[in-house]
Tab-separated table of C-alpha atoms in Angstrom:
chain	number	residue	atom	x	y	z
A	67	LEU	CA	-13.631	13.612	0.469
A	68	ALA	CA	-9.981	14.136	1.407
A	69	PHE	CA	-10.832	16.142	4.500
A	70	GLY	CA	-14.267	14.837	5.514
A	71	GLN	CA	-15.107	15.456	9.137
A	72	GLY	CA	-16.159	13.068	11.874
A	73	LEU	CA	-16.306	9.297	11.976
A	74	ASP	CA	-18.999	9.232	9.282
A	75	ARG	CA	-16.329	10.043	6.665
A	76	PRO	CA	-15.392	6.999	4.569
A	77	ILE	CA	-12.280	6.023	6.547
A	78	TRP	CA	-11.462	2.389	7.260
A	79	GLN	CA	-13.192	1.220	10.418
A	80	PRO	CA	-12.903	-2.506	11.176
A	81	ALA	CA	-16.162	-2.379	13.144
A	82	LEU	CA	-18.004	-1.449	9.918
A	83	ALA	CA	-16.194	-3.894	7.607
A	84	VAL	CA	-19.132	-6.242	7.123
A	85	THR	CA	-21.877	-3.639	6.729
A	86	GLN	CA	-19.826	-1.052	4.781
A	87	PRO	CA	-17.159	-2.942	2.800
A	88	TRP	CA	-16.601	-0.027	0.380
A	89	ARG	CA	-14.450	1.540	3.086
A	90	LEU	CA	-11.725	-0.910	2.006
A	91	TRP	CA	-11.340	1.362	-1.052
A	92	THR	CA	-12.492	4.769	0.157
A	93	ALA	CA	-10.050	4.934	3.087
A	94	ALA	CA	-7.233	5.709	0.652
A	95	PHE	CA	-8.961	8.935	-0.396
A	96	VAL	CA	-9.434	10.346	3.101
A	97	HIS	CA	-6.590	12.386	4.575
A	98	LEU	CA	-6.329	13.820	8.037
A	99	SER	CA	-4.504	17.054	7.162
A	100	PRO	CA	-3.196	18.994	4.148
A	101	LEU	CA	0.367	17.803	4.925
A	102	HIS	CA	-0.863	14.190	4.990
A	103	LEU	CA	-2.530	14.641	1.585
A	104	GLN	CA	0.511	16.401	0.075
A	105	ALA	CA	2.907	13.705	1.257
A	106	ASN	CA	0.681	10.932	-0.075
A	107	LEU	CA	0.236	12.659	-3.446
A	108	LEU	CA	4.009	13.103	-3.745
A	109	GLY	CA	4.433	9.436	-2.827
A	110	CYS	CA	1.877	8.491	-5.471
A	111	ALA	CA	3.824	10.421	-8.113
A	112	VAL	CA	7.082	8.702	-7.092
A	113	VAL	CA	5.521	5.216	-7.161
A	114	ALA	CA	3.895	5.927	-10.535
A	115	ALA	CA	7.210	7.185	-11.950
A	116	PHE	CA	8.985	4.087	-10.593
A	117	GLY	CA	6.446	1.860	-12.348
A	118	VAL	CA	6.677	3.756	-15.642
A	119	VAL	CA	10.478	3.846	-15.686
A	120	ALA	CA	10.576	0.151	-14.766
A	121	GLY	CA	8.278	-0.634	-17.701
A	122	LEU	CA	6.067	-2.830	-15.575
A	123	PRO	CA	3.703	-5.267	-17.264
A	124	ARG	CA	-0.072	-4.874	-17.107
A	125	HIS	CA	-0.412	-7.625	-14.505
A	126	ALA	CA	1.564	-5.443	-12.071
A	127	THR	CA	-1.265	-2.906	-12.229
A	128	TRP	CA	-3.774	-5.650	-11.488
A	129	ALA	CA	-1.629	-6.812	-8.566
A	130	TRP	CA	-1.591	-3.301	-7.105
A	131	LEU	CA	-5.350	-3.011	-7.541
A	132	ALA	CA	-5.887	-6.385	-5.819
A	133	ALA	CA	-3.618	-5.311	-2.954
A	134	TRP	CA	-5.746	-2.214	-2.293
A	135	PRO	CA	-8.595	-3.792	-0.282
A	136	LEU	CA	-6.297	-6.431	1.227
A	137	THR	CA	-4.033	-3.711	2.629
A	138	HIS	CA	-6.915	-2.187	4.562
A	139	ALA	CA	-8.630	-5.454	5.489
A	140	ALA	CA	-5.428	-6.678	7.145
A	141	LEU	CA	-5.515	-3.664	9.470
A	142	ALA	CA	-8.192	-5.539	11.412
A	143	ALA	CA	-5.272	-7.555	12.859
A	144	GLN	CA	-4.639	-4.607	15.188
A	145	PRO	CA	-7.824	-4.294	17.299
A	146	LEU	CA	-6.672	-1.000	18.797
A	147	LEU	CA	-6.580	0.676	15.365
A	148	LEU	CA	-10.171	1.909	15.309
A	149	ASN	CA	-9.905	3.887	12.068
A	150	TYR	CA	-7.488	4.655	9.275
A	151	GLY	CA	-7.304	6.968	6.294
A	152	GLY	CA	-4.673	7.705	3.687
A	153	LEU	CA	-2.664	6.274	0.826
A	154	SER	CA	0.484	5.207	2.658
A	155	GLY	CA	-0.411	1.527	2.974
A	156	LEU	CA	-1.429	1.389	-0.672
A	157	LEU	CA	1.772	3.203	-1.696
A	158	HIS	CA	3.839	0.610	0.156
A	159	ALA	CA	1.932	-2.049	-1.794
A	160	GLY	CA	2.784	-0.254	-5.041
A	161	VAL	CA	6.482	-0.035	-4.242
A	162	THR	CA	6.507	-3.720	-3.349
A	163	VAL	CA	4.704	-4.708	-6.551
A	164	ALA	CA	7.105	-2.672	-8.697
A	165	ALA	CA	10.223	-3.910	-6.913
A	166	PHE	CA	9.040	-7.527	-6.984
A	167	GLN	CA	8.348	-7.337	-10.704
A	168	LEU	CA	11.813	-5.910	-11.362
A	169	ALA	CA	13.487	-8.499	-9.148
A	170	TRP	CA	11.526	-11.323	-10.762
A	171	ARG	CA	11.599	-10.580	-14.467
A	172	GLY	CA	14.020	-7.802	-15.277
A	173	PRO	CA	17.493	-7.976	-16.751
A	174	ARG	CA	20.309	-8.321	-14.214
A	175	ARG	CA	20.597	-4.585	-13.413
A	176	GLN	CA	16.855	-4.247	-12.925
A	177	ARG	CA	16.764	-7.371	-10.758
A	178	LEU	CA	19.456	-5.830	-8.557
A	179	VAL	CA	17.459	-2.586	-8.288
A	180	GLY	CA	14.319	-4.533	-7.421
A	181	LEU	CA	16.127	-6.547	-4.767
A	182	ALA	CA	17.739	-3.392	-3.327
A	183	VAL	CA	14.354	-1.646	-3.109
A	184	LEU	CA	12.804	-4.692	-1.425
A	185	ALA	CA	15.700	-4.845	1.060
A	186	GLY	CA	15.426	-1.122	1.789
A	187	LEU	CA	11.695	-1.448	2.277
A	188	ALA	CA	12.199	-4.376	4.676
A	189	VAL	CA	14.646	-2.277	6.724
A	190	LYS	CA	12.217	0.679	6.760
A	191	LEU	CA	9.356	-1.538	7.915
A	192	GLY	CA	11.542	-3.043	10.639
A	193	LEU	CA	12.573	0.402	11.870
A	194	GLU	CA	8.941	1.524	12.027
A	195	GLN	CA	8.173	-1.251	14.545
A	196	ALA	CA	4.500	-1.709	13.698
A	197	TRP	CA	4.178	-4.121	16.625
A	198	LEU	CA	4.626	-1.257	19.140
A	199	GLY	CA	1.090	0.009	18.708
A	200	PRO	CA	-1.607	1.052	16.279
A	201	THR	CA	-0.283	4.567	15.670
A	202	GLN	CA	2.889	6.481	16.309
A	203	ALA	CA	3.694	10.153	16.644
A	204	VAL	CA	6.525	11.097	14.305
A	205	PRO	CA	8.350	14.430	14.622
A	206	GLY	CA	7.432	16.788	11.799
A	207	TRP	CA	4.065	15.168	11.110
A	208	ASP	CA	0.790	16.758	12.144
A	209	VAL	CA	-0.978	13.380	12.186
A	210	ARG	CA	-0.122	10.073	13.811
A	211	ILE	CA	1.083	7.426	11.381
A	212	ALA	CA	-0.096	3.826	11.269
A	213	PRO	CA	3.008	1.704	10.561
A	214	LEU	CA	0.833	-1.393	10.395
A	215	ALA	CA	-0.710	0.036	7.196
A	216	HIS	CA	2.775	0.209	5.665
A	217	LEU	CA	3.447	-3.382	6.672
A	218	THR	CA	0.077	-4.719	5.498
A	219	GLY	CA	0.486	-2.835	2.229
A	220	ALA	CA	3.919	-4.324	1.603
A	221	VAL	CA	2.737	-7.845	2.431
A	222	ALA	CA	-0.415	-7.484	0.296
A	223	GLY	CA	1.683	-6.088	-2.556
A	224	LEU	CA	4.132	-8.979	-2.329
A	225	LEU	CA	1.402	-11.628	-2.262
A	226	CYS	CA	-0.621	-10.060	-5.061
A	227	SER	CA	2.455	-9.479	-7.211
A	228	ALA	CA	3.593	-13.078	-6.775
A	229	ALA	CA	0.093	-14.312	-7.644
A	230	ALA	CA	-0.117	-12.048	-10.695
A	231	GLN	CA	3.293	-13.196	-11.886
A	232	TRP	CA	2.290	-16.820	-11.413
A	233	ILE	CA	-0.958	-16.313	-13.347
A	234	ALA	CA	0.860	-14.398	-16.106
A	235	GLY	CA	3.399	-17.217	-16.319
A	236	LEU	CA	0.626	-19.722	-16.954
A	237	ARG	CA	-0.664	-17.813	-19.960
A	238	PRO	CA	0.765	-18.741	-23.337
A	239	ALA	CA	3.119	-16.161	-24.843
A	240	ALA	CA	1.547	-13.759	-27.337
A	241	SER	CA	2.282	-14.656	-30.932
């Protein structure tokens, strides 16, 4: 699945969104090269470690899961991005969820870490300039990156994390 060939592989394709909606999930499993897969797996390990060390609540996991299809669906905002595969957008959602949760509910030190991560992520997204085009060649990479996926992931992660926190706040405390 990671290295499927041709456009019939389960990558995200906005043109097939209505007839093949499962691509909103499967796109994260498709990678365009071994380096792309290795980088995304390393990123997944870092995001998972961040979440474990932060001691995130269960609703953070649900927020990340909800952000998954939204991250890819929002890519339709760039009509020139005809297809997309990889975990990077979803990883940006995960970092945003974790940082938001720390900034929102943690003790002072954790809130500062969460805010610093969110600020760093905002700077990174600004430097990537997703508005310049659907993909960008980056030195050292053997595939073109889609900065819009990073941006849509971060926005989806922020929205889903805020919603999950709001819903969790409405629930009575466990006795």
